[in-house]
Each structure stands twice: as structure tokens, then as C-alpha cells.
């Protein structure tokens, strides 16, 4: 099945539609300051984004993408609560939509595509960010990292989306910037699009072998054009 024949588009959020890393970094550094720990450069924090808030803050506490096995669980839990409170206050300070995303999503919806979000970001933050950036009325379904017991790269969120939308895997394509998106799609037998401009831990998204790969959102729109 070609990309043009797909009619259900499952989008990741951070690094795919929204450049949210600046605000995530801001909240991470506020948390570290509260805990009396050193801050990190925004570009370092970029590489820690993509596995949800808990993993992000554990990486920050570890000072590395590899979480310290000796990390105190109580500290992690306290830090997560502090981080979530800070992030709630700065969801759309510097976050912005990538080029062509707003107009592109509206044109896709008007062309008859069905759109959904499947992100590892906590669900409570999805709607405020979409509203703040003016794309809150575009999506039929919003699935966060804590909406289900499992998150990407587990296929459960994608299976849940199929059930809720009452569609087949063949009708869908998962669109994301991270290996988690591609691995989840493969596990759910759903075709995938890799976008190279996001946060994929400094790795080339091509190595995870999505069915299609694009360098810009505009290229994706052109490939979907009916």
C-alpha cells in the first residue's frame, strides 16, 4: 500500500509536530536547581527527550542518557513531581510548531485524513499544548504516555488507537521522529514515516528502517497529497 492510500495518520508530538525541547529543558533545569544540582545545556537535554517525563528526569538526575542504576527511587519520584509542576507552568513559553505543521494538519484534515496523536508525553499536557499552539481541533484521538499501562515502543498505544478509531493497521501510518515511533509501528504491523529533524537521541532515524523518511514536514505533505 502506498503512502497516498493511507487515510489514518498517527502522529507523535514532541520532535514531530512541536519543538518542545526548550520548555522541557527549562522545566528540567528549574527542577535541578530546586534540588541543588547542576543545570545542563538545552542541547544536551534535547537528546534525553522521547521516553516520557519519568525517564527524562531520571536521565537529568543521572546527567546522562544512560540512567544511573544506583539512582535513589525516592529522589526520582520527588524530582518527577517537581518537574511536572514546573512544566505545567511553561508548556508554551518557547515551544513552537515546526514549519508547515499548522497549515499542513488543517489541509490534511480538510482532505479527509483522520488524525490522532500518540505520544509518550503525560496526557495532561497534550490538550494545553495543542490549544496554546492553535491545533487543538484537528485530532480525533489523543493518547499520552500514561494513558495506558504501556507506552511506545510497545505497540499497545497503536493497537488501542486502531480499536478506538475502528480502522485496520493497513489504513494507518505512524509518523514520528524517534526510534520509539518506528519500533512501536513495526511491533503493531503498521507502516511508518521517520522524520529526520526531531530528537532521535542523535541517531539517524533511517537505521530503524521506516517505510518512508522525510527531512521536512513539507516533504511529508507532498507525499500525502491526493
mmCIF file with all atom_site columns, C-alpha atoms in Angstrom:
data_model
loop_
_atom_site.group_PDB
_atom_site.id
_atom_site.type_symbol
_atom_site.label_atom_id
_atom_site.label_alt_id
_atom_site.label_comp_id
_atom_site.label_asym_id
_atom_site.label_entity_id
_atom_site.label_seq_id
_atom_site.pdbx_PDB_ins_code
_atom_site.Cartn_x
_atom_site.Cartn_y
_atom_site.Cartn_z
_atom_site.occupancy
_atom_site.B_iso_or_equiv
_atom_site.pdbx_formal_charge
_atom_site.auth_seq_id
_atom_site.auth_comp_id
_atom_site.auth_asym_id
_atom_site.auth_atom_id
_atom_site.pdbx_PDB_model_num
ATOM 1   C CA . UNK A 1 1   ? 0.000   0.000  0.000  1.00 0.00 ? 1   UNK A CA 1
ATOM 2   C CA . UNK A 1 2   ? 1.370   3.411  -0.949 1.00 0.00 ? 2   UNK A CA 1
ATOM 3   C CA . UNK A 1 3   ? 1.514   6.371  1.390  1.00 0.00 ? 3   UNK A CA 1
ATOM 4   C CA . UNK A 1 4   ? -1.151  8.157  -0.670 1.00 0.00 ? 4   UNK A CA 1
ATOM 5   C CA . UNK A 1 5   ? -3.593  5.320  0.075  1.00 0.00 ? 5   UNK A CA 1
ATOM 6   C CA . UNK A 1 6   ? -3.355  5.713  3.847  1.00 0.00 ? 6   UNK A CA 1
ATOM 7   C CA . UNK A 1 7   ? -6.235  7.602  5.443  1.00 0.00 ? 7   UNK A CA 1
ATOM 8   C CA . UNK A 1 8   ? -5.385  7.477  9.169  1.00 0.00 ? 8   UNK A CA 1
ATOM 9   C CA . UNK A 1 9   ? -2.327  9.418  10.338 1.00 0.00 ? 9   UNK A CA 1
ATOM 10  C CA . UNK A 1 10  ? -0.958  8.631  13.805 1.00 0.00 ? 10  UNK A CA 1
ATOM 11  C CA . UNK A 1 11  ? 1.376   11.447 14.854 1.00 0.00 ? 11  UNK A CA 1
ATOM 12  C CA . UNK A 1 12  ? 3.973   11.620 17.563 1.00 0.00 ? 12  UNK A CA 1
ATOM 13  C CA . UNK A 1 13  ? 4.071   15.060 19.224 1.00 0.00 ? 13  UNK A CA 1
ATOM 14  C CA . UNK A 1 14  ? 7.468   16.190 20.571 1.00 0.00 ? 14  UNK A CA 1
ATOM 15  C CA . UNK A 1 15  ? 10.062  16.437 17.810 1.00 0.00 ? 15  UNK A CA 1
ATOM 16  C CA . UNK A 1 16  ? 7.459   15.646 15.156 1.00 0.00 ? 16  UNK A CA 1
ATOM 17  C CA . UNK A 1 17  ? 4.843   18.406 15.301 1.00 0.00 ? 17  UNK A CA 1
ATOM 18  C CA . UNK A 1 18  ? 6.195   20.530 18.149 1.00 0.00 ? 18  UNK A CA 1
ATOM 19  C CA . UNK A 1 19  ? 9.705   21.656 19.022 1.00 0.00 ? 19  UNK A CA 1
ATOM 20  C CA . UNK A 1 20  ? 9.071   21.373 22.771 1.00 0.00 ? 20  UNK A CA 1
ATOM 21  C CA . UNK A 1 21  ? 12.648  20.749 23.891 1.00 0.00 ? 21  UNK A CA 1
ATOM 22  C CA . UNK A 1 22  ? 13.299  24.366 25.013 1.00 0.00 ? 22  UNK A CA 1
ATOM 23  C CA . UNK A 1 23  ? 10.419  24.274 27.508 1.00 0.00 ? 23  UNK A CA 1
ATOM 24  C CA . UNK A 1 24  ? 11.237  20.746 28.639 1.00 0.00 ? 24  UNK A CA 1
ATOM 25  C CA . UNK A 1 25  ? 14.817  21.888 29.228 1.00 0.00 ? 25  UNK A CA 1
ATOM 26  C CA . UNK A 1 26  ? 13.584  24.926 31.144 1.00 0.00 ? 26  UNK A CA 1
ATOM 27  C CA . UNK A 1 27  ? 11.488  22.724 33.459 1.00 0.00 ? 27  UNK A CA 1
ATOM 28  C CA . UNK A 1 28  ? 14.320  20.192 33.864 1.00 0.00 ? 28  UNK A CA 1
ATOM 29  C CA . UNK A 1 29  ? 16.786  22.891 34.865 1.00 0.00 ? 29  UNK A CA 1
ATOM 30  C CA . UNK A 1 30  ? 14.329  24.512 37.295 1.00 0.00 ? 30  UNK A CA 1
ATOM 31  C CA . UNK A 1 31  ? 13.922  21.079 38.888 1.00 0.00 ? 31  UNK A CA 1
ATOM 32  C CA . UNK A 1 32  ? 17.666  20.527 39.145 1.00 0.00 ? 32  UNK A CA 1
ATOM 33  C CA . UNK A 1 33  ? 18.110  23.974 40.709 1.00 0.00 ? 33  UNK A CA 1
ATOM 34  C CA . UNK A 1 34  ? 15.410  23.194 43.275 1.00 0.00 ? 34  UNK A CA 1
ATOM 35  C CA . UNK A 1 35  ? 17.331  20.040 44.162 1.00 0.00 ? 35  UNK A CA 1
ATOM 36  C CA . UNK A 1 36  ? 20.643  21.882 44.408 1.00 0.00 ? 36  UNK A CA 1
ATOM 37  C CA . UNK A 1 37  ? 22.041  20.153 41.332 1.00 0.00 ? 37  UNK A CA 1
ATOM 38  C CA . UNK A 1 38  ? 23.872  21.497 38.288 1.00 0.00 ? 38  UNK A CA 1
ATOM 39  C CA . UNK A 1 39  ? 21.905  22.572 35.219 1.00 0.00 ? 39  UNK A CA 1
ATOM 40  C CA . UNK A 1 40  ? 22.525  21.266 31.691 1.00 0.00 ? 40  UNK A CA 1
ATOM 41  C CA . UNK A 1 41  ? 22.717  22.899 28.301 1.00 0.00 ? 41  UNK A CA 1
ATOM 42  C CA . UNK A 1 42  ? 19.458  22.763 26.365 1.00 0.00 ? 42  UNK A CA 1
ATOM 43  C CA . UNK A 1 43  ? 21.095  20.798 23.537 1.00 0.00 ? 43  UNK A CA 1
ATOM 44  C CA . UNK A 1 44  ? 22.145  18.040 25.923 1.00 0.00 ? 44  UNK A CA 1
ATOM 45  C CA . UNK A 1 45  ? 18.604  17.767 27.295 1.00 0.00 ? 45  UNK A CA 1
ATOM 46  C CA . UNK A 1 46  ? 17.279  17.501 23.705 1.00 0.00 ? 46  UNK A CA 1
ATOM 47  C CA . UNK A 1 47  ? 18.896  14.073 23.472 1.00 0.00 ? 47  UNK A CA 1
ATOM 48  C CA . UNK A 1 48  ? 17.092  12.874 26.604 1.00 0.00 ? 48  UNK A CA 1
ATOM 49  C CA . UNK A 1 49  ? 13.581  13.636 25.295 1.00 0.00 ? 49  UNK A CA 1
ATOM 50  C CA . UNK A 1 50  ? 11.254  10.965 23.909 1.00 0.00 ? 50  UNK A CA 1
ATOM 51  C CA . UNK A 1 51  ? 10.566  8.346  26.556 1.00 0.00 ? 51  UNK A CA 1
ATOM 52  C CA . UNK A 1 52  ? 8.212   10.313 28.777 1.00 0.00 ? 52  UNK A CA 1
ATOM 53  C CA . UNK A 1 53  ? 8.654   12.567 31.799 1.00 0.00 ? 53  UNK A CA 1
ATOM 54  C CA . UNK A 1 54  ? 9.869   9.919  34.251 1.00 0.00 ? 54  UNK A CA 1
ATOM 55  C CA . UNK A 1 55  ? 12.738  8.786  32.023 1.00 0.00 ? 55  UNK A CA 1
ATOM 56  C CA . UNK A 1 56  ? 13.592  12.399 31.131 1.00 0.00 ? 56  UNK A CA 1
ATOM 57  C CA . UNK A 1 57  ? 14.008  13.431 34.765 1.00 0.00 ? 57  UNK A CA 1
ATOM 58  C CA . UNK A 1 58  ? 15.902  10.235 35.623 1.00 0.00 ? 58  UNK A CA 1
ATOM 59  C CA . UNK A 1 59  ? 18.332  10.996 32.802 1.00 0.00 ? 59  UNK A CA 1
ATOM 60  C CA . UNK A 1 60  ? 18.714  14.537 34.120 1.00 0.00 ? 60  UNK A CA 1
ATOM 61  C CA . UNK A 1 61  ? 19.441  13.250 37.625 1.00 0.00 ? 61  UNK A CA 1
ATOM 62  C CA . UNK A 1 62  ? 21.958  10.826 36.125 1.00 0.00 ? 62  UNK A CA 1
ATOM 63  C CA . UNK A 1 63  ? 23.487  13.506 33.916 1.00 0.00 ? 63  UNK A CA 1
ATOM 64  C CA . UNK A 1 64  ? 23.374  11.051 31.037 1.00 0.00 ? 64  UNK A CA 1
ATOM 65  C CA . UNK A 1 65  ? 21.082  9.305  28.560 1.00 0.00 ? 65  UNK A CA 1
ATOM 66  C CA . UNK A 1 66  ? 22.034  6.146  30.458 1.00 0.00 ? 66  UNK A CA 1
ATOM 67  C CA . UNK A 1 67  ? 20.141  6.160  33.760 1.00 0.00 ? 67  UNK A CA 1
ATOM 68  C CA . UNK A 1 68  ? 22.326  5.544  36.806 1.00 0.00 ? 68  UNK A CA 1
ATOM 69  C CA . UNK A 1 69  ? 21.365  2.123  38.230 1.00 0.00 ? 69  UNK A CA 1
ATOM 70  C CA . UNK A 1 70  ? 22.183  3.489  41.714 1.00 0.00 ? 70  UNK A CA 1
ATOM 71  C CA . UNK A 1 71  ? 19.691  6.365  41.376 1.00 0.00 ? 71  UNK A CA 1
ATOM 72  C CA . UNK A 1 72  ? 17.552  6.685  44.508 1.00 0.00 ? 72  UNK A CA 1
ATOM 73  C CA . UNK A 1 73  ? 13.899  5.848  43.592 1.00 0.00 ? 73  UNK A CA 1
ATOM 74  C CA . UNK A 1 74  ? 12.606  8.279  46.228 1.00 0.00 ? 74  UNK A CA 1
ATOM 75  C CA . UNK A 1 75  ? 14.678  11.098 44.736 1.00 0.00 ? 75  UNK A CA 1
ATOM 76  C CA . UNK A 1 76  ? 13.395  10.220 41.262 1.00 0.00 ? 76  UNK A CA 1
ATOM 77  C CA . UNK A 1 77  ? 9.802   10.319 42.457 1.00 0.00 ? 77  UNK A CA 1
ATOM 78  C CA . UNK A 1 78  ? 10.255  13.682 44.211 1.00 0.00 ? 78  UNK A CA 1
ATOM 79  C CA . UNK A 1 79  ? 12.079  15.130 41.211 1.00 0.00 ? 79  UNK A CA 1
ATOM 80  C CA . UNK A 1 80  ? 9.328   13.971 38.843 1.00 0.00 ? 80  UNK A CA 1
ATOM 81  C CA . UNK A 1 81  ? 6.671   15.745 40.901 1.00 0.00 ? 81  UNK A CA 1
ATOM 82  C CA . UNK A 1 82  ? 8.750   18.949 40.939 1.00 0.00 ? 82  UNK A CA 1
ATOM 83  C CA . UNK A 1 83  ? 9.386   18.679 37.193 1.00 0.00 ? 83  UNK A CA 1
ATOM 84  C CA . UNK A 1 84  ? 5.703   18.170 36.337 1.00 0.00 ? 84  UNK A CA 1
ATOM 85  C CA . UNK A 1 85  ? 4.745   21.220 38.403 1.00 0.00 ? 85  UNK A CA 1
ATOM 86  C CA . UNK A 1 86  ? 7.364   23.359 36.652 1.00 0.00 ? 86  UNK A CA 1
ATOM 87  C CA . UNK A 1 87  ? 6.474   22.061 33.195 1.00 0.00 ? 87  UNK A CA 1
ATOM 88  C CA . UNK A 1 88  ? 2.776   22.817 33.776 1.00 0.00 ? 88  UNK A CA 1
ATOM 89  C CA . UNK A 1 89  ? 3.812   26.488 34.099 1.00 0.00 ? 89  UNK A CA 1
ATOM 90  C CA . UNK A 1 90  ? 5.919   26.650 30.918 1.00 0.00 ? 90  UNK A CA 1
ATOM 91  C CA . UNK A 1 91  ? 4.204   24.460 28.322 1.00 0.00 ? 91  UNK A CA 1
ATOM 92  C CA . UNK A 1 92  ? 4.229   27.087 25.576 1.00 0.00 ? 92  UNK A CA 1
ATOM 93  C CA . UNK A 1 93  ? 6.911   29.596 26.568 1.00 0.00 ? 93  UNK A CA 1
ATOM 94  C CA . UNK A 1 94  ? 9.345   28.704 23.781 1.00 0.00 ? 94  UNK A CA 1
ATOM 95  C CA . UNK A 1 95  ? 7.669   25.634 22.260 1.00 0.00 ? 95  UNK A CA 1
ATOM 96  C CA . UNK A 1 96  ? 6.659   26.136 18.654 1.00 0.00 ? 96  UNK A CA 1
ATOM 97  C CA . UNK A 1 97  ? 5.234   24.176 15.771 1.00 0.00 ? 97  UNK A CA 1
ATOM 98  C CA . UNK A 1 98  ? 7.720   23.101 13.142 1.00 0.00 ? 98  UNK A CA 1
ATOM 99  C CA . UNK A 1 99  ? 7.479   24.782 9.744  1.00 0.00 ? 99  UNK A CA 1
ATOM 100 C CA . UNK A 1 100 ? 4.323   23.969 7.742  1.00 0.00 ? 100 UNK A CA 1
ATOM 101 C CA . UNK A 1 101 ? 2.750   21.916 10.551 1.00 0.00 ? 101 UNK A CA 1
ATOM 102 C CA . UNK A 1 102 ? -0.294  24.071 11.360 1.00 0.00 ? 102 UNK A CA 1
ATOM 103 C CA . UNK A 1 103 ? -1.345  24.697 7.770  1.00 0.00 ? 103 UNK A CA 1
ATOM 104 C CA . UNK A 1 104 ? -0.403  21.141 6.845  1.00 0.00 ? 104 UNK A CA 1
ATOM 105 C CA . UNK A 1 105 ? -2.524  19.483 9.530  1.00 0.00 ? 105 UNK A CA 1
ATOM 106 C CA . UNK A 1 106 ? -5.530  21.608 8.599  1.00 0.00 ? 106 UNK A CA 1
ATOM 107 C CA . UNK A 1 107 ? -5.121  20.745 4.921  1.00 0.00 ? 107 UNK A CA 1
ATOM 108 C CA . UNK A 1 108 ? -4.815  17.029 5.729  1.00 0.00 ? 108 UNK A CA 1
ATOM 109 C CA . UNK A 1 109 ? -7.982  17.126 7.823  1.00 0.00 ? 109 UNK A CA 1
ATOM 110 C CA . UNK A 1 110 ? -9.821  19.033 5.095  1.00 0.00 ? 110 UNK A CA 1
ATOM 111 C CA . UNK A 1 111 ? -8.619  16.442 2.564  1.00 0.00 ? 111 UNK A CA 1
ATOM 112 C CA . UNK A 1 112 ? -10.355 13.701 4.567  1.00 0.00 ? 112 UNK A CA 1
ATOM 113 C CA . UNK A 1 113 ? -7.496  12.221 6.575  1.00 0.00 ? 113 UNK A CA 1
ATOM 114 C CA . UNK A 1 114 ? -8.217  11.130 10.145 1.00 0.00 ? 114 UNK A CA 1
ATOM 115 C CA . UNK A 1 115 ? -5.593  12.384 12.586 1.00 0.00 ? 115 UNK A CA 1
ATOM 116 C CA . UNK A 1 116 ? -4.536  11.140 16.021 1.00 0.00 ? 116 UNK A CA 1
ATOM 117 C CA . UNK A 1 117 ? -1.725  11.838 18.492 1.00 0.00 ? 117 UNK A CA 1
ATOM 118 C CA . UNK A 1 118 ? 0.251   9.015  20.127 1.00 0.00 ? 118 UNK A CA 1
ATOM 119 C CA . UNK A 1 119 ? 2.934   10.480 22.377 1.00 0.00 ? 119 UNK A CA 1
ATOM 120 C CA . UNK A 1 120 ? 4.953   9.398  25.407 1.00 0.00 ? 120 UNK A CA 1
ATOM 121 C CA . UNK A 1 121 ? 4.278   12.813 26.979 1.00 0.00 ? 121 UNK A CA 1
ATOM 122 C CA . UNK A 1 122 ? 1.913   12.662 30.003 1.00 0.00 ? 122 UNK A CA 1
ATOM 123 C CA . UNK A 1 123 ? -1.656  13.023 28.750 1.00 0.00 ? 123 UNK A CA 1
ATOM 124 C CA . UNK A 1 124 ? -2.419  16.036 30.963 1.00 0.00 ? 124 UNK A CA 1
ATOM 125 C CA . UNK A 1 125 ? -0.084  18.211 28.893 1.00 0.00 ? 125 UNK A CA 1
ATOM 126 C CA . UNK A 1 126 ? -1.316  17.302 25.398 1.00 0.00 ? 126 UNK A CA 1
ATOM 127 C CA . UNK A 1 127 ? -4.500  19.382 25.156 1.00 0.00 ? 127 UNK A CA 1
ATOM 128 C CA . UNK A 1 128 ? -2.992  22.570 26.691 1.00 0.00 ? 128 UNK A CA 1
ATOM 129 C CA . UNK A 1 129 ? -0.082  22.445 24.244 1.00 0.00 ? 129 UNK A CA 1
ATOM 130 C CA . UNK A 1 130 ? -2.325  21.820 21.239 1.00 0.00 ? 130 UNK A CA 1
ATOM 131 C CA . UNK A 1 131 ? -4.599  24.660 22.353 1.00 0.00 ? 131 UNK A CA 1
ATOM 132 C CA . UNK A 1 132 ? -1.684  27.012 23.005 1.00 0.00 ? 132 UNK A CA 1
ATOM 133 C CA . UNK A 1 133 ? -0.314  26.348 19.527 1.00 0.00 ? 133 UNK A CA 1
ATOM 134 C CA . UNK A 1 134 ? -3.689  26.532 17.777 1.00 0.00 ? 134 UNK A CA 1
ATOM 135 C CA . UNK A 1 135 ? -4.084  22.936 16.595 1.00 0.00 ? 135 UNK A CA 1
ATOM 136 C CA . UNK A 1 136 ? -6.484  21.570 19.232 1.00 0.00 ? 136 UNK A CA 1
ATOM 137 C CA . UNK A 1 137 ? -9.429  20.881 16.908 1.00 0.00 ? 137 UNK A CA 1
ATOM 138 C CA . UNK A 1 138 ? -7.553  18.743 14.407 1.00 0.00 ? 138 UNK A CA 1
ATOM 139 C CA . UNK A 1 139 ? -7.230  15.370 16.152 1.00 0.00 ? 139 UNK A CA 1
ATOM 140 C CA . UNK A 1 140 ? -9.841  12.685 16.814 1.00 0.00 ? 140 UNK A CA 1
ATOM 141 C CA . UNK A 1 141 ? -7.833  10.893 19.474 1.00 0.00 ? 141 UNK A CA 1
ATOM 142 C CA . UNK A 1 142 ? -5.094  11.843 21.943 1.00 0.00 ? 142 UNK A CA 1
ATOM 143 C CA . UNK A 1 143 ? -3.052  9.089  23.617 1.00 0.00 ? 143 UNK A CA 1
ATOM 144 C CA . UNK A 1 144 ? -0.411  10.035 26.183 1.00 0.00 ? 144 UNK A CA 1
ATOM 145 C CA . UNK A 1 145 ? 2.424   8.094  27.736 1.00 0.00 ? 145 UNK A CA 1
ATOM 146 C CA . UNK A 1 146 ? 0.329   7.403  30.831 1.00 0.00 ? 146 UNK A CA 1
ATOM 147 C CA . UNK A 1 147 ? -2.997  6.743  29.060 1.00 0.00 ? 147 UNK A CA 1
ATOM 148 C CA . UNK A 1 148 ? -2.271  3.001  29.062 1.00 0.00 ? 148 UNK A CA 1
ATOM 149 C CA . UNK A 1 149 ? -0.038  0.693  31.125 1.00 0.00 ? 149 UNK A CA 1
ATOM 150 C CA . UNK A 1 150 ? 2.459   0.538  28.225 1.00 0.00 ? 150 UNK A CA 1
ATOM 151 C CA . UNK A 1 151 ? 3.944   3.278  26.048 1.00 0.00 ? 151 UNK A CA 1
ATOM 152 C CA . UNK A 1 152 ? 5.933   3.370  22.807 1.00 0.00 ? 152 UNK A CA 1
ATOM 153 C CA . UNK A 1 153 ? 8.000   1.444  21.712 1.00 0.00 ? 153 UNK A CA 1
ATOM 154 C CA . UNK A 1 154 ? 5.395   -1.060 22.992 1.00 0.00 ? 154 UNK A CA 1
ATOM 155 C CA . UNK A 1 155 ? 2.654   -1.500 20.357 1.00 0.00 ? 155 UNK A CA 1
ATOM 156 C CA . UNK A 1 156 ? -0.211  -1.181 22.896 1.00 0.00 ? 156 UNK A CA 1
ATOM 157 C CA . UNK A 1 157 ? -0.938  2.530  22.239 1.00 0.00 ? 157 UNK A CA 1
ATOM 158 C CA . UNK A 1 158 ? -1.127  1.857  18.493 1.00 0.00 ? 158 UNK A CA 1
ATOM 159 C CA . UNK A 1 159 ? -3.390  -1.156 18.981 1.00 0.00 ? 159 UNK A CA 1
ATOM 160 C CA . UNK A 1 160 ? -5.599  0.984  21.217 1.00 0.00 ? 160 UNK A CA 1
ATOM 161 C CA . UNK A 1 161 ? -5.779  3.668  18.525 1.00 0.00 ? 161 UNK A CA 1
ATOM 162 C CA . UNK A 1 162 ? -6.923  1.103  15.948 1.00 0.00 ? 162 UNK A CA 1
ATOM 163 C CA . UNK A 1 163 ? -9.666  -0.062 18.305 1.00 0.00 ? 163 UNK A CA 1
ATOM 164 C CA . UNK A 1 164 ? -10.847 3.441  19.166 1.00 0.00 ? 164 UNK A CA 1
ATOM 165 C CA . UNK A 1 165 ? -10.841 4.632  15.562 1.00 0.00 ? 165 UNK A CA 1
ATOM 166 C CA . UNK A 1 166 ? -12.261 1.313  14.301 1.00 0.00 ? 166 UNK A CA 1
ATOM 167 C CA . UNK A 1 167 ? -9.700  1.044  11.499 1.00 0.00 ? 167 UNK A CA 1
ATOM 168 C CA . UNK A 1 168 ? -7.235  -1.559 10.249 1.00 0.00 ? 168 UNK A CA 1
ATOM 169 C CA . UNK A 1 169 ? -3.465  -1.439 10.554 1.00 0.00 ? 169 UNK A CA 1
ATOM 170 C CA . UNK A 1 170 ? -3.273  -1.211 6.751  1.00 0.00 ? 170 UNK A CA 1
ATOM 171 C CA . UNK A 1 171 ? -5.189  2.083  6.746  1.00 0.00 ? 171 UNK A CA 1
ATOM 172 C CA . UNK A 1 172 ? -2.747  3.726  9.160  1.00 0.00 ? 172 UNK A CA 1
ATOM 173 C CA . UNK A 1 173 ? 0.727   5.156  9.170  1.00 0.00 ? 173 UNK A CA 1
ATOM 174 C CA . UNK A 1 174 ? 2.696   6.109  12.290 1.00 0.00 ? 174 UNK A CA 1
ATOM 175 C CA . UNK A 1 175 ? 4.620   9.366  11.814 1.00 0.00 ? 175 UNK A CA 1
ATOM 176 C CA . UNK A 1 176 ? 7.427   10.257 14.204 1.00 0.00 ? 176 UNK A CA 1
ATOM 177 C CA . UNK A 1 177 ? 10.983  11.419 14.768 1.00 0.00 ? 177 UNK A CA 1
ATOM 178 C CA . UNK A 1 178 ? 12.106  8.712  17.198 1.00 0.00 ? 178 UNK A CA 1
ATOM 179 C CA . UNK A 1 179 ? 13.069  5.058  17.129 1.00 0.00 ? 179 UNK A CA 1
ATOM 180 C CA . UNK A 1 180 ? 10.230  4.540  19.631 1.00 0.00 ? 180 UNK A CA 1
ATOM 181 C CA . UNK A 1 181 ? 7.736   5.509  16.921 1.00 0.00 ? 181 UNK A CA 1
ATOM 182 C CA . UNK A 1 182 ? 9.235   3.206  14.311 1.00 0.00 ? 182 UNK A CA 1
ATOM 183 C CA . UNK A 1 183 ? 9.689   0.247  16.689 1.00 0.00 ? 183 UNK A CA 1
ATOM 184 C CA . UNK A 1 184 ? 6.130   0.587  18.004 1.00 0.00 ? 184 UNK A CA 1
ATOM 185 C CA . UNK A 1 185 ? 4.793   0.694  14.450 1.00 0.00 ? 185 UNK A CA 1
ATOM 186 C CA . UNK A 1 186 ? 6.745   -2.400 13.436 1.00 0.00 ? 186 UNK A CA 1
ATOM 187 C CA . UNK A 1 187 ? 5.501   -4.258 16.521 1.00 0.00 ? 187 UNK A CA 1
ATOM 188 C CA . UNK A 1 188 ? 1.924   -3.292 15.626 1.00 0.00 ? 188 UNK A CA 1
ATOM 189 C CA . UNK A 1 189 ? 2.367   -4.195 11.916 1.00 0.00 ? 189 UNK A CA 1
ATOM 190 C CA . UNK A 1 190 ? 1.724   -0.584 10.926 1.00 0.00 ? 190 UNK A CA 1
ATOM 191 C CA . UNK A 1 191 ? 3.738   1.238  8.266  1.00 0.00 ? 191 UNK A CA 1
ATOM 192 C CA . UNK A 1 192 ? 5.790   4.191  9.482  1.00 0.00 ? 192 UNK A CA 1
ATOM 193 C CA . UNK A 1 193 ? 7.281   7.512  8.429  1.00 0.00 ? 193 UNK A CA 1
ATOM 194 C CA . UNK A 1 194 ? 10.516  8.704  10.002 1.00 0.00 ? 194 UNK A CA 1
ATOM 195 C CA . UNK A 1 195 ? 11.174  12.450 10.211 1.00 0.00 ? 195 UNK A CA 1
ATOM 196 C CA . UNK A 1 196 ? 14.834  13.381 10.443 1.00 0.00 ? 196 UNK A CA 1
ATOM 197 C CA . UNK A 1 197 ? 14.548  16.804 12.100 1.00 0.00 ? 197 UNK A CA 1
ATOM 198 C CA . UNK A 1 198 ? 13.442  15.689 15.578 1.00 0.00 ? 198 UNK A CA 1
ATOM 199 C CA . UNK A 1 199 ? 15.055  14.369 18.742 1.00 0.00 ? 199 UNK A CA 1
ATOM 200 C CA . UNK A 1 200 ? 16.107  10.797 17.973 1.00 0.00 ? 200 UNK A CA 1
ATOM 201 C CA . UNK A 1 201 ? 18.899  10.674 20.595 1.00 0.00 ? 201 UNK A CA 1
ATOM 202 C CA . UNK A 1 202 ? 21.407  11.827 17.969 1.00 0.00 ? 202 UNK A CA 1
ATOM 203 C CA . UNK A 1 203 ? 20.792  8.699  15.894 1.00 0.00 ? 203 UNK A CA 1
ATOM 204 C CA . UNK A 1 204 ? 19.833  8.518  12.219 1.00 0.00 ? 204 UNK A CA 1
ATOM 205 C CA . UNK A 1 205 ? 16.142  7.530  12.093 1.00 0.00 ? 205 UNK A CA 1
ATOM 206 C CA . UNK A 1 206 ? 16.849  5.658  8.817  1.00 0.00 ? 206 UNK A CA 1
ATOM 207 C CA . UNK A 1 207 ? 18.677  2.914  10.683 1.00 0.00 ? 207 UNK A CA 1
ATOM 208 C CA . UNK A 1 208 ? 15.336  1.777  12.144 1.00 0.00 ? 208 UNK A CA 1
ATOM 209 C CA . UNK A 1 209 ? 14.001  1.300  8.617  1.00 0.00 ? 209 UNK A CA 1
ATOM 210 C CA . UNK A 1 210 ? 10.702  3.174  8.448  1.00 0.00 ? 210 UNK A CA 1
ATOM 211 C CA . UNK A 1 211 ? 8.849   2.607  5.186  1.00 0.00 ? 211 UNK A CA 1
ATOM 212 C CA . UNK A 1 212 ? 9.314   6.291  4.292  1.00 0.00 ? 212 UNK A CA 1
ATOM 213 C CA . UNK A 1 213 ? 11.639  9.001  5.542  1.00 0.00 ? 213 UNK A CA 1
ATOM 214 C CA . UNK A 1 214 ? 11.440  12.787 5.082  1.00 0.00 ? 214 UNK A CA 1
ATOM 215 C CA . UNK A 1 215 ? 13.637  15.711 6.083  1.00 0.00 ? 215 UNK A CA 1
ATOM 216 C CA . UNK A 1 216 ? 10.815  18.258 6.420  1.00 0.00 ? 216 UNK A CA 1
ATOM 217 C CA . UNK A 1 217 ? 7.098   18.302 7.185  1.00 0.00 ? 217 UNK A CA 1
ATOM 218 C CA . UNK A 1 218 ? 6.532   19.857 3.760  1.00 0.00 ? 218 UNK A CA 1
ATOM 219 C CA . UNK A 1 219 ? 8.009   16.732 2.115  1.00 0.00 ? 219 UNK A CA 1
ATOM 220 C CA . UNK A 1 220 ? 5.583   14.563 4.102  1.00 0.00 ? 220 UNK A CA 1
ATOM 221 C CA . UNK A 1 221 ? 2.649   16.746 2.990  1.00 0.00 ? 221 UNK A CA 1
ATOM 222 C CA . UNK A 1 222 ? 3.711   16.461 -0.647 1.00 0.00 ? 222 UNK A CA 1
ATOM 223 C CA . UNK A 1 223 ? 3.875   12.667 -0.383 1.00 0.00 ? 223 UNK A CA 1
ATOM 224 C CA . UNK A 1 224 ? 0.378   12.529 1.149  1.00 0.00 ? 224 UNK A CA 1
ATOM 225 C CA . UNK A 1 225 ? -1.168  14.900 -1.393 1.00 0.00 ? 225 UNK A CA 1
ATOM 226 C CA . UNK A 1 226 ? -4.208  13.411 -3.086 1.00 0.00 ? 226 UNK A CA 1
#
